[in-house]
Amino acid sequence: MIHYKKKEEIELMRESALIVSKTLGLMAEHIKPGVTPLELDKLAEEFIRDQGAKPGFLGLYDYPNTIITSVNEQVVHGLPTNRPLEEGDIVGLDCGALKNGYYGDHAYTFAVGEINEDIKKLLKRTKESLYLGIEKCEAGKRIGDIGFAIQSFTESFGYGVVRELVGHGLGKKMHESPEVPNYGKRGCGPKIKEGLVIAIEPMINMGTRRVIQLSDGWTIVTADRKPSAHFEHDVAVVNGKPEILSSFKYVEEALEKTGGFIA
Ligand code: MG
Ligand code: MG
């Protein structure tokens, strides 16, 4: 069952989403060669608690951390480790926050120092596909229109669109109905209506779309070990149109200061 949100609920969800946006902005200031994902995790947890919120992922399905850090060929669900990030790595950082009973869920893939041109293109195109999907999130369209927009754009570059993991409804639960695949057919799937709030999150692989889960029970990697990118926004349907509740503004301001790559 899809829980459509009232305007007041959407305002609370915006607050939760923006806490995550600011957390990602803080992460952007600290991502550089030598920093470890576990150090980032600690900073993120402190920051979220300082905002009067709870980390959205910590304890969810027994997940042990605040952030998810997926490095290079890791697609999503990468557990933070003590391995320092290295020049040329990319790290997908996914984070959740819970405040006033509502979740925010939001991700950005960062470059660590200088990365190669092909990987820059993968990041830019994956982020662009997110916005192409968001444009379709209007009353009267269908969930398949979102996936079709993401899939047709990214596959035109020969990239692989992950099938096993999808976006989702968001609200009092981190994962609500409907599922929001990053692939699909136009005009298919649940109808998009006023008050729908979903997390749209393309996971796009440089090579094969096939993925494998590692023996840690969490980390998903590409089958060919080529890099993968992930960007995620929380989107509400307000007055029939998509409204992005989260924001990459804080990430981009931080990257401008540090000279980091902006996807
Ligand atoms: Mg997420
Ligand atoms: Mg999500």
CSV table of N, CA, C and O and ligand atoms in Angstrom, one decimal, residues 57 94-95 105-107 166-170 174-175 199-201 203 230 232-234, ligand 2:
chain,number,residue,atom,x,y,z
A,57,PHE,N,20.1,4.8,9.1
A,57,PHE,CA,20.5,3.4,8.7
A,57,PHE,C,21.0,2.6,9.9
A,57,PHE,O,20.9,1.3,9.9
A,94,ASP,N,26.0,7.1,1.0
A,94,ASP,CA,24.6,7.0,1.2
A,94,ASP,C,24.3,7.2,2.7
A,94,ASP,O,25.0,6.6,3.5
A,95,CYS,N,23.3,8.0,3.0
A,95,CYS,CA,23.1,8.4,4.4
A,95,CYS,C,21.6,8.6,4.6
A,95,CYS,O,20.8,9.1,3.8
A,105,ASP,N,16.7,10.2,3.0
A,105,ASP,CA,17.6,9.1,2.4
A,105,ASP,C,18.2,9.7,1.2
A,105,ASP,O,17.4,10.0,0.2
A,106,HIS,N,19.5,9.8,1.1
A,106,HIS,CA,20.1,10.7,0.1
A,106,HIS,C,21.6,10.3,-0.1
A,106,HIS,O,22.3,10.0,0.8
A,107,ALA,N,22.0,10.3,-1.4
A,107,ALA,CA,23.4,9.8,-1.7
A,107,ALA,C,24.0,10.6,-2.8
A,107,ALA,O,23.4,11.2,-3.7
A,166,VAL,N,16.7,-1.1,-6.1
A,166,VAL,CA,15.8,-0.1,-6.7
A,166,VAL,C,15.5,1.1,-5.7
A,166,VAL,O,15.8,0.9,-4.5
A,167,GLY,N,15.0,2.2,-6.2
A,167,GLY,CA,14.5,3.2,-5.4
A,167,GLY,C,13.2,2.8,-4.7
A,167,GLY,O,12.7,1.6,-4.9
A,168,HIS,N,12.6,3.7,-3.9
A,168,HIS,CA,11.5,3.2,-3.0
A,168,HIS,C,10.7,4.4,-2.5
A,168,HIS,O,11.2,5.5,-2.4
A,169,GLY,N,9.5,4.1,-2.0
A,169,GLY,CA,8.7,5.1,-1.3
A,169,GLY,C,9.4,5.3,0.0
A,169,GLY,O,10.2,4.5,0.5
A,170,LEU,N,9.1,6.5,0.6
A,170,LEU,CA,9.8,7.0,1.8
A,170,LEU,C,8.8,7.7,2.7
A,170,LEU,O,7.9,8.3,2.2
A,174,MET,N,11.8,3.7,6.2
A,174,MET,CA,12.8,4.0,5.2
A,174,MET,C,12.5,3.4,3.9
A,174,MET,O,12.7,4.0,2.8
A,175,HIS,N,11.9,2.2,3.9
A,175,HIS,CA,11.5,1.6,2.6
A,175,HIS,C,10.0,1.3,2.6
A,175,HIS,O,9.5,0.5,3.3
A,199,ALA,N,12.2,7.9,-3.0
A,199,ALA,CA,13.6,8.1,-3.2
A,199,ALA,C,14.0,7.5,-4.5
A,199,ALA,O,13.7,6.4,-4.8
A,200,ILE,N,14.5,8.4,-5.4
A,200,ILE,CA,14.9,8.0,-6.7
A,200,ILE,C,16.4,7.9,-6.7
A,200,ILE,O,17.1,8.8,-6.2
A,201,GLU,N,17.0,6.7,-7.1
A,201,GLU,CA,18.4,6.5,-6.9
A,201,GLU,C,19.1,5.6,-7.9
A,201,GLU,O,19.3,4.4,-7.7
A,203,MET,N,21.6,3.5,-9.8
A,203,MET,CA,22.9,2.8,-9.6
A,203,MET,C,23.3,2.3,-10.9
A,203,MET,O,22.7,1.4,-11.5
A,230,HIS,N,26.3,6.1,-7.9
A,230,HIS,CA,25.0,6.1,-7.2
A,230,HIS,C,24.7,7.5,-6.7
A,230,HIS,O,25.5,8.1,-6.0
A,232,GLU,N,21.2,9.9,-5.2
A,232,GLU,CA,19.8,9.7,-4.7
A,232,GLU,C,19.2,11.0,-4.2
A,232,GLU,O,19.9,11.7,-3.5
A,233,HIS,N,18.0,11.3,-4.6
A,233,HIS,CA,17.2,12.4,-4.0
A,233,HIS,C,15.9,11.9,-3.5
A,233,HIS,O,15.4,10.9,-4.0
A,234,ASP,N,15.3,12.7,-2.6
A,234,ASP,CA,14.0,12.4,-2.1
A,234,ASP,C,13.1,13.4,-2.8
A,234,ASP,O,13.3,14.6,-2.8
B,2,MG,MG,17.2,4.8,-0.8
